[in-house]
Structure formats: C-alpha cells, structure tokens
mmCIF file of C-alpha atoms and ligand atoms in Angstrom:
data_model
loop_
_atom_site.group_PDB
_atom_site.id
_atom_site.type_symbol
_atom_site.label_atom_id
_atom_site.label_comp_id
_atom_site.label_asym_id
_atom_site.label_seq_id
_atom_site.Cartn_x
_atom_site.Cartn_y
_atom_site.Cartn_z
ATOM 1 C CA MET A 1 -4.494 -8.945 32.093
ATOM 2 C CA GLU A 2 -4.567 -6.359 28.894
ATOM 3 C CA LYS A 3 -7.784 -5.257 28.172
ATOM 4 C CA ARG A 4 -8.659 -5.850 23.933
ATOM 5 C CA SER A 5 -11.072 -3.121 22.837
ATOM 6 C CA VAL A 6 -13.570 -4.680 20.766
ATOM 7 C CA GLU A 7 -14.109 -2.419 17.530
ATOM 8 C CA ARG A 8 -17.800 -1.685 17.056
ATOM 9 C CA LEU A 9 -18.655 -2.101 13.183
ATOM 10 C CA VAL A 10 -21.481 0.137 12.005
ATOM 11 C CA THR A 11 -23.334 -1.058 8.923
ATOM 12 C CA LEU A 12 -25.227 0.949 6.384
ATOM 13 C CA GLU A 13 -28.596 0.101 7.823
ATOM 14 C CA GLU A 14 -27.871 0.749 11.187
ATOM 15 C CA PHE A 15 -26.552 4.068 10.197
ATOM 16 C CA ILE A 16 -29.449 5.110 8.211
ATOM 17 C CA ILE A 17 -31.351 4.010 11.271
ATOM 18 C CA GLN A 18 -29.329 6.089 13.622
ATOM 19 C CA ALA A 19 -29.552 9.275 11.136
ATOM 20 C CA GLN A 20 -33.327 9.050 11.204
ATOM 21 C CA ASN A 21 -33.702 8.579 15.075
ATOM 22 C CA ARG A 22 -31.908 11.943 15.071
ATOM 23 C CA PHE A 23 -34.960 13.645 13.039
ATOM 24 C CA PRO A 24 -37.750 12.923 15.410
ATOM 25 C CA GLY A 25 -41.373 12.909 13.175
ATOM 26 C CA ALA A 26 -38.983 11.587 10.093
ATOM 27 C CA THR A 27 -41.207 9.003 8.368
ATOM 28 C CA GLY A 28 -38.022 6.855 7.331
ATOM 29 C CA GLU A 29 -39.086 6.929 3.683
ATOM 30 C CA LEU A 30 -35.762 8.357 2.639
ATOM 31 C CA SER A 31 -34.087 5.735 4.698
ATOM 32 C CA GLN A 32 -36.056 2.806 3.070
ATOM 33 C CA LEU A 33 -35.104 4.325 -0.472
ATOM 34 C CA LEU A 34 -31.470 4.532 0.502
ATOM 35 C CA ARG A 35 -31.491 1.114 1.885
ATOM 36 C CA ASP A 36 -33.186 -0.235 -1.251
ATOM 37 C CA ILE A 37 -30.313 1.087 -3.452
ATOM 38 C CA GLY A 38 -27.948 -0.389 -1.080
ATOM 39 C CA LEU A 39 -29.476 -3.897 -1.499
ATOM 40 C CA ALA A 40 -29.486 -3.402 -5.532
ATOM 41 C CA ALA A 41 -25.674 -2.256 -5.020
ATOM 42 C CA LYS A 42 -24.763 -5.601 -3.481
ATOM 43 C CA ILE A 43 -26.283 -7.441 -6.039
ATOM 44 C CA ILE A 44 -24.765 -5.144 -8.935
ATOM 45 C CA SER A 45 -21.617 -6.096 -7.126
ATOM 46 C CA ARG A 46 -21.869 -9.488 -6.948
ATOM 47 C CA GLU A 47 -22.533 -9.543 -10.781
ATOM 48 C CA VAL A 48 -19.874 -7.269 -11.791
ATOM 49 C CA ASN A 49 -17.221 -9.392 -9.345
ATOM 50 C CA LYS A 50 -18.109 -12.597 -11.350
ATOM 51 C CA ALA A 51 -18.571 -11.187 -14.742
ATOM 52 C CA GLY A 52 -15.894 -12.714 -16.311
ATOM 53 C CA ILE A 53 -17.092 -16.366 -15.593
ATOM 54 C CA THR A 54 -20.803 -16.179 -16.176
ATOM 55 C CA ASN A 55 -21.611 -14.396 -19.715
ATOM 56 C CA ILE A 56 -22.181 -11.470 -18.788
ATOM 57 C CA LEU A 57 -19.410 -9.630 -20.474
ATOM 58 C CA GLY A 58 -19.946 -7.708 -23.920
ATOM 59 C CA ASP A 59 -22.548 -5.906 -25.576
ATOM 60 C CA GLN A 60 -26.121 -6.421 -25.401
ATOM 61 C CA GLY A 61 -26.546 -5.906 -28.917
ATOM 62 C CA GLU A 62 -28.209 -2.538 -28.920
ATOM 63 C CA GLU A 63 -27.627 0.985 -28.795
ATOM 64 C CA ASN A 64 -28.799 3.422 -25.955
ATOM 65 C CA ILE A 65 -30.936 6.623 -26.480
ATOM 66 C CA HIS A 66 -27.631 8.397 -26.943
ATOM 67 C CA GLY A 67 -26.189 6.183 -29.625
ATOM 68 C CA GLU A 68 -23.988 4.065 -27.255
ATOM 69 C CA SER A 69 -23.418 0.453 -27.431
ATOM 70 C CA VAL A 70 -25.210 -0.889 -24.160
ATOM 71 C CA LYS A 71 -23.465 -3.630 -22.342
ATOM 72 C CA LYS A 72 -25.300 -6.686 -20.595
ATOM 73 C CA LEU A 73 -24.386 -5.187 -17.171
ATOM 74 C CA ASP A 74 -25.822 -1.813 -18.059
ATOM 75 C CA VAL A 75 -28.989 -3.376 -18.669
ATOM 76 C CA PHE A 76 -28.683 -5.747 -15.481
ATOM 77 C CA ALA A 77 -27.778 -2.967 -13.136
ATOM 78 C CA ASP A 78 -31.047 -0.750 -14.399
ATOM 79 C CA HIS A 79 -33.290 -3.731 -13.868
ATOM 80 C CA GLN A 80 -32.004 -4.327 -10.438
ATOM 81 C CA LEU A 81 -31.971 -0.450 -9.261
ATOM 82 C CA ILE A 82 -35.514 -0.353 -10.986
ATOM 83 C CA SER A 83 -37.010 -3.165 -9.144
ATOM 84 C CA ALA A 84 -35.321 -2.248 -5.986
ATOM 85 C CA LEU A 85 -36.978 1.115 -5.812
ATOM 86 C CA LYS A 86 -40.223 -0.393 -6.821
ATOM 87 C CA ARG A 87 -40.857 -2.453 -4.143
ATOM 88 C CA SER A 88 -41.230 0.361 -1.413
ATOM 89 C CA LEU A 89 -43.792 2.521 -3.035
ATOM 90 C CA ILE A 90 -42.105 5.622 -1.855
ATOM 91 C CA THR A 91 -40.834 6.445 -5.266
ATOM 92 C CA CYS A 92 -42.916 7.306 -8.309
ATOM 93 C CA MET A 93 -40.534 7.913 -11.088
ATOM 94 C CA VAL A 94 -37.152 6.819 -12.410
ATOM 95 C CA ILE A 95 -35.480 8.324 -15.000
ATOM 96 C CA SER A 96 -32.281 6.434 -15.775
ATOM 97 C CA GLU A 97 -29.562 6.796 -18.582
ATOM 98 C CA GLU A 98 -30.966 3.562 -20.057
ATOM 99 C CA ASN A 99 -34.209 4.366 -20.999
ATOM 100 C CA GLU A 100 -35.510 7.325 -22.945
ATOM 101 C CA GLY A 101 -38.657 8.415 -21.321
ATOM 102 C CA ILE A 102 -39.550 8.562 -17.525
ATOM 103 C CA VAL A 103 -40.016 5.213 -15.918
ATOM 104 C CA GLN A 104 -43.075 5.678 -13.796
ATOM 105 C CA LEU A 105 -43.644 3.063 -10.746
ATOM 106 C CA ARG A 106 -46.943 4.233 -9.448
ATOM 107 C CA SER A 107 -49.596 6.216 -11.176
ATOM 108 C CA HIS A 108 -50.615 8.135 -7.944
ATOM 109 C CA GLY A 109 -48.901 8.816 -4.798
ATOM 110 C CA GLY A 110 -44.974 8.004 -4.185
ATOM 111 C CA LYS A 111 -42.975 11.129 -2.717
ATOM 112 C CA TYR A 112 -39.613 10.721 -4.267
ATOM 113 C CA ILE A 113 -38.187 11.078 -7.747
ATOM 114 C CA VAL A 114 -34.962 8.992 -8.598
ATOM 115 C CA TYR A 115 -32.184 9.781 -11.436
ATOM 116 C CA LEU A 116 -29.744 6.656 -12.057
ATOM 117 C CA ASP A 117 -26.578 6.195 -14.168
ATOM 118 C CA PRO A 118 -26.920 2.323 -13.358
ATOM 119 C CA LEU A 119 -23.385 1.864 -14.829
ATOM 120 C CA ASP A 120 -21.073 4.067 -15.310
ATOM 121 C CA GLY A 121 -17.623 3.453 -17.195
ATOM 122 C CA SER A 122 -19.253 1.058 -19.660
ATOM 123 C CA SER A 123 -16.141 0.890 -21.620
ATOM 124 C CA ASN A 124 -14.163 -0.119 -19.065
ATOM 125 C CA ILE A 125 -16.632 -3.296 -17.686
ATOM 126 C CA ASP A 126 -15.062 -5.700 -20.348
ATOM 127 C CA VAL A 127 -11.342 -4.779 -19.014
ATOM 128 C CA ASN A 128 -11.950 -5.209 -15.503
ATOM 129 C CA VAL A 129 -11.567 -1.542 -14.573
ATOM 130 C CA SER A 130 -13.559 0.159 -12.077
ATOM 131 C CA ILE A 131 -17.153 1.098 -12.784
ATOM 132 C CA GLY A 132 -20.076 2.588 -10.695
ATOM 133 C CA SER A 133 -23.458 3.102 -10.080
ATOM 134 C CA ILE A 134 -24.600 6.871 -9.637
ATOM 135 C CA PHE A 135 -28.357 8.214 -7.842
ATOM 136 C CA SER A 136 -29.886 11.530 -7.165
ATOM 137 C CA VAL A 137 -33.000 12.032 -5.356
ATOM 138 C CA TYR A 138 -35.646 14.589 -5.513
ATOM 139 C CA MET A 139 -38.905 15.222 -3.687
ATOM 140 C CA ARG A 140 -42.053 15.794 -5.870
ATOM 141 C CA GLU A 141 -43.597 19.046 -5.509
ATOM 142 C CA PRO A 142 -47.031 18.281 -3.991
ATOM 143 C CA ARG A 143 -50.003 18.994 -6.557
ATOM 144 C CA TYR A 144 -53.280 18.817 -6.635
ATOM 145 C CA ASP A 145 -53.139 16.729 -9.866
ATOM 146 C CA SER A 146 -51.557 13.436 -8.481
ATOM 147 C CA LYS A 147 -50.457 12.149 -12.206
ATOM 148 C CA VAL A 148 -46.514 12.566 -12.633
ATOM 149 C CA ASN A 149 -44.959 13.864 -15.306
ATOM 150 C CA GLU A 150 -41.752 14.597 -16.733
ATOM 151 C CA SER A 151 -41.630 18.268 -15.865
ATOM 152 C CA ASP A 152 -42.002 17.275 -12.266
ATOM 153 C CA ALA A 153 -38.193 15.747 -12.308
ATOM 154 C CA LEU A 154 -36.793 18.855 -14.009
ATOM 155 C CA GLN A 155 -35.286 20.506 -10.746
ATOM 156 C CA PRO A 156 -32.089 22.093 -10.158
ATOM 157 C CA GLY A 157 -29.565 20.103 -8.431
ATOM 158 C CA LYS A 158 -29.647 22.019 -5.118
ATOM 159 C CA ARG A 159 -32.990 20.545 -4.445
ATOM 160 C CA GLN A 160 -31.729 17.073 -4.356
ATOM 161 C CA VAL A 161 -32.684 15.554 -0.938
ATOM 162 C CA ALA A 162 -29.607 12.535 -1.079
ATOM 163 C CA ALA A 163 -27.396 11.450 -3.803
ATOM 164 C CA GLY A 164 -24.401 9.214 -4.039
ATOM 165 C CA TYR A 165 -22.365 6.426 -5.756
ATOM 166 C CA VAL A 166 -21.412 2.972 -5.596
ATOM 167 C CA LEU A 167 -17.857 2.223 -6.745
ATOM 168 C CA TYR A 168 -17.173 -1.023 -7.600
ATOM 169 C CA GLY A 169 -13.413 -1.045 -7.338
ATOM 170 C CA SER A 170 -10.512 -3.365 -5.580
ATOM 171 C CA SER A 171 -13.307 -3.122 -3.166
ATOM 172 C CA THR A 172 -17.320 -1.925 -3.524
ATOM 173 C CA THR A 173 -17.453 1.590 -2.044
ATOM 174 C CA LEU A 174 -20.741 3.317 -1.207
ATOM 175 C CA ALA A 175 -21.003 7.355 -0.476
ATOM 176 C CA TYR A 176 -23.807 9.287 0.037
ATOM 177 C CA THR A 177 -25.068 12.550 1.278
ATOM 178 C CA THR A 178 -28.523 13.962 2.449
ATOM 179 C CA GLY A 179 -26.861 17.444 2.758
ATOM 180 C CA LEU A 180 -25.101 16.513 6.265
ATOM 181 C CA GLY A 181 -21.813 15.070 5.325
ATOM 182 C CA VAL A 182 -20.595 12.662 3.100
ATOM 183 C CA SER A 183 -20.511 8.718 4.632
ATOM 184 C CA LEU A 184 -18.288 6.054 3.277
ATOM 185 C CA PHE A 185 -19.083 2.453 3.497
ATOM 186 C CA THR A 186 -16.894 -0.476 2.212
ATOM 187 C CA LEU A 187 -18.797 -3.723 1.257
ATOM 188 C CA ASP A 188 -17.205 -6.556 3.483
ATOM 189 C CA PRO A 189 -18.215 -9.278 0.955
ATOM 190 C CA SER A 190 -17.792 -12.129 3.873
ATOM 191 C CA ILE A 191 -20.762 -10.717 5.615
ATOM 192 C CA GLY A 192 -22.772 -9.248 2.857
ATOM 193 C CA GLU A 193 -22.743 -5.785 4.596
ATOM 194 C CA PHE A 194 -21.723 -2.159 3.936
ATOM 195 C CA ILE A 195 -19.494 -1.316 6.793
ATOM 196 C CA LEU A 196 -19.052 2.596 7.807
ATOM 197 C CA CYS A 197 -15.872 3.629 6.988
ATOM 198 C CA ASN A 198 -15.958 7.467 7.348
ATOM 199 C CA ARG A 199 -18.908 9.601 8.563
ATOM 200 C CA ASN A 200 -17.571 12.627 7.550
ATOM 201 C CA VAL A 201 -15.145 12.791 4.485
ATOM 202 C CA GLN A 202 -13.529 16.142 3.585
ATOM 203 C CA ILE A 203 -11.877 16.842 0.293
ATOM 204 C CA PRO A 204 -8.235 18.381 0.383
ATOM 205 C CA GLU A 205 -8.501 21.970 -0.008
ATOM 206 C CA LYS A 206 -5.824 21.765 -2.656
ATOM 207 C CA GLY A 207 -4.524 18.756 -4.974
ATOM 208 C CA THR A 208 -1.794 17.680 -7.075
ATOM 209 C CA ILE A 209 -3.881 15.267 -9.612
ATOM 210 C CA TYR A 210 -5.515 16.457 -12.673
ATOM 211 C CA SER A 211 -8.182 14.335 -14.554
ATOM 212 C CA ILE A 212 -8.863 14.888 -18.061
ATOM 213 C CA ASN A 213 -9.141 13.410 -21.446
ATOM 214 C CA GLU A 214 -6.144 14.968 -23.080
ATOM 215 C CA GLY A 215 -6.731 13.149 -26.412
ATOM 216 C CA SER A 216 -9.049 16.072 -26.897
ATOM 217 C CA TYR A 217 -6.628 18.781 -26.072
ATOM 218 C CA ASN A 218 -6.826 20.720 -29.639
ATOM 219 C CA SER A 219 -10.461 21.135 -29.482
ATOM 220 C CA TRP A 220 -10.441 22.767 -26.219
ATOM 221 C CA GLU A 221 -10.943 26.391 -25.524
ATOM 222 C CA GLU A 222 -7.609 28.466 -24.963
ATOM 223 C CA GLY A 223 -8.108 29.032 -21.222
ATOM 224 C CA LEU A 224 -8.295 25.422 -20.986
ATOM 225 C CA LYS A 225 -5.281 24.507 -22.798
ATOM 226 C CA ARG A 226 -3.246 27.088 -20.569
ATOM 227 C CA TYR A 227 -4.623 25.952 -17.337
ATOM 228 C CA ILE A 228 -3.557 22.555 -18.472
ATOM 229 C CA LYS A 229 -0.108 23.723 -19.031
ATOM 230 C CA TYR A 230 0.074 25.098 -15.832
ATOM 231 C CA CYS A 231 -0.561 21.846 -14.107
ATOM 232 C CA GLN A 232 2.528 20.483 -16.320
ATOM 233 C CA GLU A 233 4.766 23.339 -15.672
ATOM 234 C CA GLU A 234 7.663 23.096 -13.104
ATOM 235 C CA ASP A 235 7.311 24.929 -9.613
ATOM 236 C CA PRO A 236 8.612 23.379 -6.793
ATOM 237 C CA GLU A 237 6.881 25.238 -4.682
ATOM 238 C CA SER A 238 3.179 24.555 -5.608
ATOM 239 C CA ASN A 239 4.259 20.971 -6.082
ATOM 240 C CA ARG A 240 3.963 21.381 -10.035
ATOM 241 C CA PRO A 241 4.061 19.372 -12.156
ATOM 242 C CA TYR A 242 1.024 18.007 -11.017
ATOM 243 C CA SER A 243 0.344 14.329 -11.838
ATOM 244 C CA ALA A 244 -1.912 13.296 -14.456
ATOM 245 C CA ARG A 245 -4.684 10.313 -13.559
ATOM 246 C CA TYR A 246 -7.933 9.130 -15.781
ATOM 247 C CA ILE A 247 -9.731 6.069 -15.707
ATOM 248 C CA GLY A 248 -12.374 7.064 -17.909
ATOM 249 C CA SER A 249 -15.390 6.079 -15.405
ATOM 250 C CA MET A 250 -16.828 9.332 -13.973
ATOM 251 C CA VAL A 251 -17.136 7.625 -10.315
ATOM 252 C CA ALA A 252 -13.858 6.430 -10.054
ATOM 253 C CA ASP A 253 -12.025 9.483 -10.983
ATOM 254 C CA ILE A 254 -14.346 11.625 -8.662
ATOM 255 C CA HIS A 255 -13.690 8.953 -5.863
ATOM 256 C CA ARG A 256 -10.002 9.491 -6.300
ATOM 257 C CA THR A 257 -10.766 13.318 -6.235
ATOM 258 C CA LEU A 258 -12.595 13.454 -3.155
ATOM 259 C CA ILE A 259 -9.866 11.349 -1.253
ATOM 260 C CA LYS A 260 -6.779 12.743 -2.672
ATOM 261 C CA GLY A 261 -7.882 15.908 -3.981
ATOM 262 C CA GLY A 262 -7.221 17.426 -7.270
ATOM 263 C CA ILE A 263 -9.382 18.392 -10.321
ATOM 264 C CA PHE A 264 -11.519 16.418 -12.594
ATOM 265 C CA ILE A 265 -12.424 18.098 -15.866
ATOM 266 C CA TYR A 266 -14.944 17.020 -18.794
ATOM 267 C CA PRO A 267 -14.941 20.236 -20.723
ATOM 268 C CA HIS A 268 -17.220 21.035 -23.975
ATOM 269 C CA SER A 269 -14.985 20.641 -26.898
ATOM 270 C CA LYS A 270 -15.644 20.607 -30.907
ATOM 271 C CA ARG A 271 -17.060 17.018 -30.690
ATOM 272 C CA TYR A 272 -19.210 17.691 -27.429
ATOM 273 C CA PRO A 273 -20.378 21.282 -28.024
ATOM 274 C CA GLU A 274 -22.368 20.931 -24.474
ATOM 275 C CA GLY A 275 -20.081 18.240 -22.932
ATOM 276 C CA LYS A 276 -20.143 14.650 -22.885
ATOM 277 C CA LEU A 277 -21.577 14.040 -19.064
ATOM 278 C CA ARG A 278 -25.268 14.177 -18.381
ATOM 279 C CA LEU A 279 -25.892 16.943 -15.762
ATOM 280 C CA MET A 280 -29.011 15.178 -14.003
ATOM 281 C CA TYR A 281 -27.377 11.569 -13.273
ATOM 282 C CA GLU A 282 -23.936 12.162 -13.534
ATOM 283 C CA CYS A 283 -22.595 15.836 -12.511
ATOM 284 C CA ASN A 284 -25.425 16.638 -10.057
ATOM 285 C CA PRO A 285 -25.200 13.981 -7.901
ATOM 286 C CA LEU A 286 -21.464 13.964 -7.566
ATOM 287 C CA SER A 287 -21.301 17.746 -7.333
ATOM 288 C CA PHE A 288 -23.679 17.395 -4.290
ATOM 289 C CA ILE A 289 -21.285 14.665 -2.654
ATOM 290 C CA ILE A 290 -18.157 16.838 -3.619
ATOM 291 C CA GLU A 291 -19.778 20.217 -2.426
ATOM 292 C CA GLN A 292 -20.427 18.422 0.867
ATOM 293 C CA ALA A 293 -16.857 17.516 1.424
ATOM 294 C CA GLY A 294 -16.094 20.748 1.140
ATOM 295 C CA GLY A 295 -15.320 21.085 -2.967
ATOM 296 C CA ARG A 296 -16.504 22.999 -6.057
ATOM 297 C CA ALA A 297 -18.231 21.774 -8.955
ATOM 298 C CA SER A 298 -19.067 24.464 -11.991
ATOM 299 C CA ASN A 299 -19.899 24.086 -15.546
ATOM 300 C CA GLY A 300 -17.057 26.747 -16.282
ATOM 301 C CA GLU A 301 -19.665 29.622 -15.923
ATOM 302 C CA VAL A 302 -21.952 28.643 -12.990
ATOM 303 C CA ARG A 303 -22.342 26.340 -9.903
ATOM 304 C CA ILE A 304 -23.471 22.763 -11.516
ATOM 305 C CA MET A 305 -26.137 22.640 -9.003
ATOM 306 C CA ASP A 306 -27.712 25.880 -9.847
ATOM 307 C CA ILE A 307 -28.550 24.844 -13.132
ATOM 308 C CA TYR A 308 -32.246 24.534 -14.330
ATOM 309 C CA PRO A 309 -32.685 21.650 -16.317
ATOM 310 C CA ASP A 310 -34.659 21.799 -19.921
ATOM 311 C CA ALA A 311 -34.524 17.912 -20.351
ATOM 312 C CA ILE A 312 -33.760 14.935 -18.360
ATOM 313 C CA HIS A 313 -31.023 13.678 -20.097
ATOM 314 C CA GLN A 314 -29.016 17.234 -20.850
ATOM 315 C CA ARG A 315 -25.709 17.207 -21.192
ATOM 316 C CA THR A 316 -22.945 19.589 -19.389
ATOM 317 C CA PRO A 317 -19.260 20.501 -18.940
ATOM 318 C CA ILE A 318 -18.154 20.205 -15.763
ATOM 319 C CA TYR A 319 -15.164 21.392 -13.324
ATOM 320 C CA ILE A 320 -14.943 19.655 -10.367
ATOM 321 C CA GLY A 321 -13.138 18.820 -7.042
ATOM 322 C CA SER A 322 -10.588 20.790 -4.459
ATOM 323 C CA PRO A 323 -11.738 24.130 -4.370
ATOM 324 C CA GLU A 324 -8.370 25.744 -4.985
ATOM 325 C CA ASN A 325 -8.030 23.833 -8.082
ATOM 326 C CA VAL A 326 -11.325 24.624 -9.316
ATOM 327 C CA THR A 327 -11.332 28.046 -8.691
ATOM 328 C CA ARG A 328 -8.080 28.240 -10.250
ATOM 329 C CA VAL A 329 -9.236 26.706 -13.753
ATOM 330 C CA LEU A 330 -12.230 28.993 -13.522
ATOM 331 C CA ASP A 331 -9.780 31.920 -13.472
ATOM 332 C CA PHE A 332 -7.969 30.758 -16.543
ATOM 333 C CA LEU A 333 -11.322 30.418 -18.041
ATOM 334 C CA LYS A 334 -12.318 33.798 -17.659
ATOM 335 C CA GLU A 335 -8.985 35.580 -18.409
ATOM 336 C CA PHE A 336 -8.701 34.142 -21.853
ATOM 337 C CA LYS A 337 -11.902 34.665 -22.743
ATOM 338 C CA GLU A 338 -11.697 38.229 -21.913
ATOM 339 C CA GLU A 339 -8.614 38.390 -24.211
ATOM 340 C CA GLU A 340 -10.438 36.737 -26.801
ATOM 341 C CA PHE A 341 -13.132 39.078 -26.270
ATOM 342 C CA LEU A 342 -11.031 42.098 -26.569
ATOM 343 C CA MET A 343 -9.130 40.923 -29.322
ATOM 344 C CA SER A 344 -12.236 40.309 -31.296
HETATM 345 P P1 AHG B 401 -21.300 5.644 -18.906
HETATM 346 O O1 AHG B 401 -20.489 4.566 -19.429
HETATM 347 O O2 AHG B 401 -22.495 6.145 -18.103
HETATM 348 O O3 AHG B 401 -21.894 6.310 -20.578
HETATM 349 O O4 AHG B 401 -20.167 7.156 -18.796
HETATM 350 C C1 AHG B 401 -19.146 7.284 -19.378
HETATM 351 C C2 AHG B 401 -18.821 8.500 -19.129
HETATM 352 C C3 AHG B 401 -17.871 8.579 -17.674
HETATM 353 O O5 AHG B 401 -17.939 7.895 -16.682
HETATM 354 C C4 AHG B 401 -16.526 9.175 -18.180
HETATM 355 O O6 AHG B 401 -15.655 10.013 -17.368
HETATM 356 C C5 AHG B 401 -16.594 9.560 -19.251
HETATM 357 O O7 AHG B 401 -17.823 9.154 -20.058
HETATM 358 C C6 AHG B 401 -15.179 9.161 -20.486
HETATM 359 O O8 AHG B 401 -15.454 9.453 -21.662
HETATM 360 P P2 AHG B 401 -14.094 9.622 -22.632
HETATM 361 O O9 AHG B 401 -14.111 8.224 -23.346
HETATM 362 O O10 AHG B 401 -14.814 10.523 -23.883
HETATM 363 O O11 AHG B 401 -13.266 10.079 -21.724
HETATM 364 MN MN1 MN B 402 -21.714 7.561 -16.461
HETATM 365 MN MN1 MN B 403 -23.777 4.478 -17.680
#
C-alpha cells in the first residue's frame, strides 16, 4: 500500500519555543513578547475581516498627533496591542503612532521597549484593501535609576532585537525577525493558529516592480525623476519597462517587495520635506526585515538602521527593496546631486 506522508504543521507558538530552546540560558521573555503580539494580531485580524458588518469602519471623529484623521480600527488595534503587551510585565514602555508621548506600562523593571504602528494603511480600511500592523523591539539600556523616560527609546534601528509586521490581506500573514533571518506565518482561521510557511525568506537580488506615489512626481529631486524614467524605458535585456504597483499601505507594498523583489520608495518632496513615513515604527522595522532577507534600505544617503533618532515620531525618506534596485536608485540620486553641485 502507498505510504502517505503526513505534513507536519508548525505553529507560531511552537516555532518560537523551538527557537528559544536553541539558546540555552535564554529567559524566554522575548518569546513571550512575540506570542503576545501574535495574540493581538489574531484579534485585530478577526475585527478587520468582519469590519463591514460590525460598525467598526469609518472615522473615530478625531485627528491623531500628526493631524491625520483617526479611524476606529486604528484605535482598536492600538488598544489590543498595548493591552497584550501589558499582560506579561516584560515591556516597560510602548511608543505608538496613535499616542503623542510614551505609554509607560511599568514604573520599574520591564526589559523591552516596543514601537508600534498599530494599523498601517488607514486610508485603505474603508475600501477593503490590505492593511497591516508593524512592531519594533529594543532592549532598555540598564541604568541605576530604574525610571523609564523617552530618551531610553531613542536608539538607532541597528539595535532592534526583534521586528515584524502583520498583513491583513487576502490571508493574514505575520513576518518577524530576531536577527537570524525572516520567518513567515499564515493565519489558518479555521484553527486560529499562525502556521509557519517559510523559515528563511530571501528577497530576489533584483526585481522588476517599482512602487512609489507618482502623483508627487513634480516635487521630486532630479535624480529620482531620472530613475523612474529609467524604470519606464524599454530595454528587454534588463526586463524594462518595469511594472508600477502602489497599494498605499506600506506593509502590503513591502510584503510584495519581499516576495517578488523590486523597490519601494517614499522620498522627501516639497509637501513632505523630511519624507512622510516614520523612522521608528515604519522604516526601521521594515528595514530590519528586508535586510535580514538580503535586501537594502537607505534614506538616500545613509542606511536607515544607522540613523540616530532625535525624536520618537521623526520621519525619514526611504528607498528599500532588492539590493540591485536600491543601489541603482542611490547611484542616480548621487549623480544628479553632483551635477547640480557642479552647476551651482
Ligand atoms: P498610516 O496609515 O499608519 O498613517 O500609514 C500610511 C502610510 C503608509 O502605509 C503608506 O505607504 C503611505 O502612508 C501612503 O501615503 P500616500 O498616500 O502619501 O502615498
Ligand atoms: Mn503607517
Ligand atoms: Mn498607522
């Protein structure tokens, strides 16, 4: 009789425990934190999936600290993630897009600092287009004075100990890294578990998709305009013209870039002189994921994760994706900056 092999499914919980067991002496606290985020993600996913029928679509009727209108789901996701992190007493403070100051979870103790974009892609909530959640984790620097303050959270992205995102798309996908590659999980709603689908995702070395809000073309710097024209030029040998794809939810655009390769750009412009996206809870965590998968992320001049932050909500331009594509756009930016300098 033919022997059928039974596929062994690995859940997020099991995977985290296996990973922890490989490090004798690990306290298991980071594992607990990742499990807490996994639980909040399931609750948010459930709410996103039934959003149209439960009166959770639409505006909360307030603006957040960045002057953007807050959606009910933004607030729901923020509360779920913060209360999940509060349960296990290992996080001393949370910094979230939805809160102006730090959210202190413990007055003393608590080893980790967590940054959150609880709901990314808010403008897509009401139209049933993919949205996400992003997290980024740092260790608190040990100090004699055990009180936490904002300056403890101002660390460069290269000091992240874990980061990841959850994408609420046609399925719910969770990606995370602790600096040992990127693991991907898909939520099986019938059993309520995240199931491992790839334990070492690699981004293609080069891709044929560019992703940018082209409506702002007129306010870009010359090097960027030339690069986008280069992407659109006909050259069958290098598979050009490339395809344009722009979802408007960074998590979804980055997830596609991770799987299919290519480049995602949010540059500085006249409207957003510092760029629009936030360094600490959008750009750093997604750069950590992309770099761990073999990609590259820059602000146009330096590596995103080398930037020393001055403020918890600071913005940055970003050029992120397959290494070849990012290197090429940086060459264009440099070339045209030099040209402008010589002509001035
Ligand atoms: P958020 O919903 O968390 O405020 O983030 C929205 C961000 C990001 O997800 C996306 O890439 C970008 O805004 C889209 O901005 P534009 O509409 O200016 O292209
Ligand atoms: Mn966002
Ligand atoms: Mn958001």
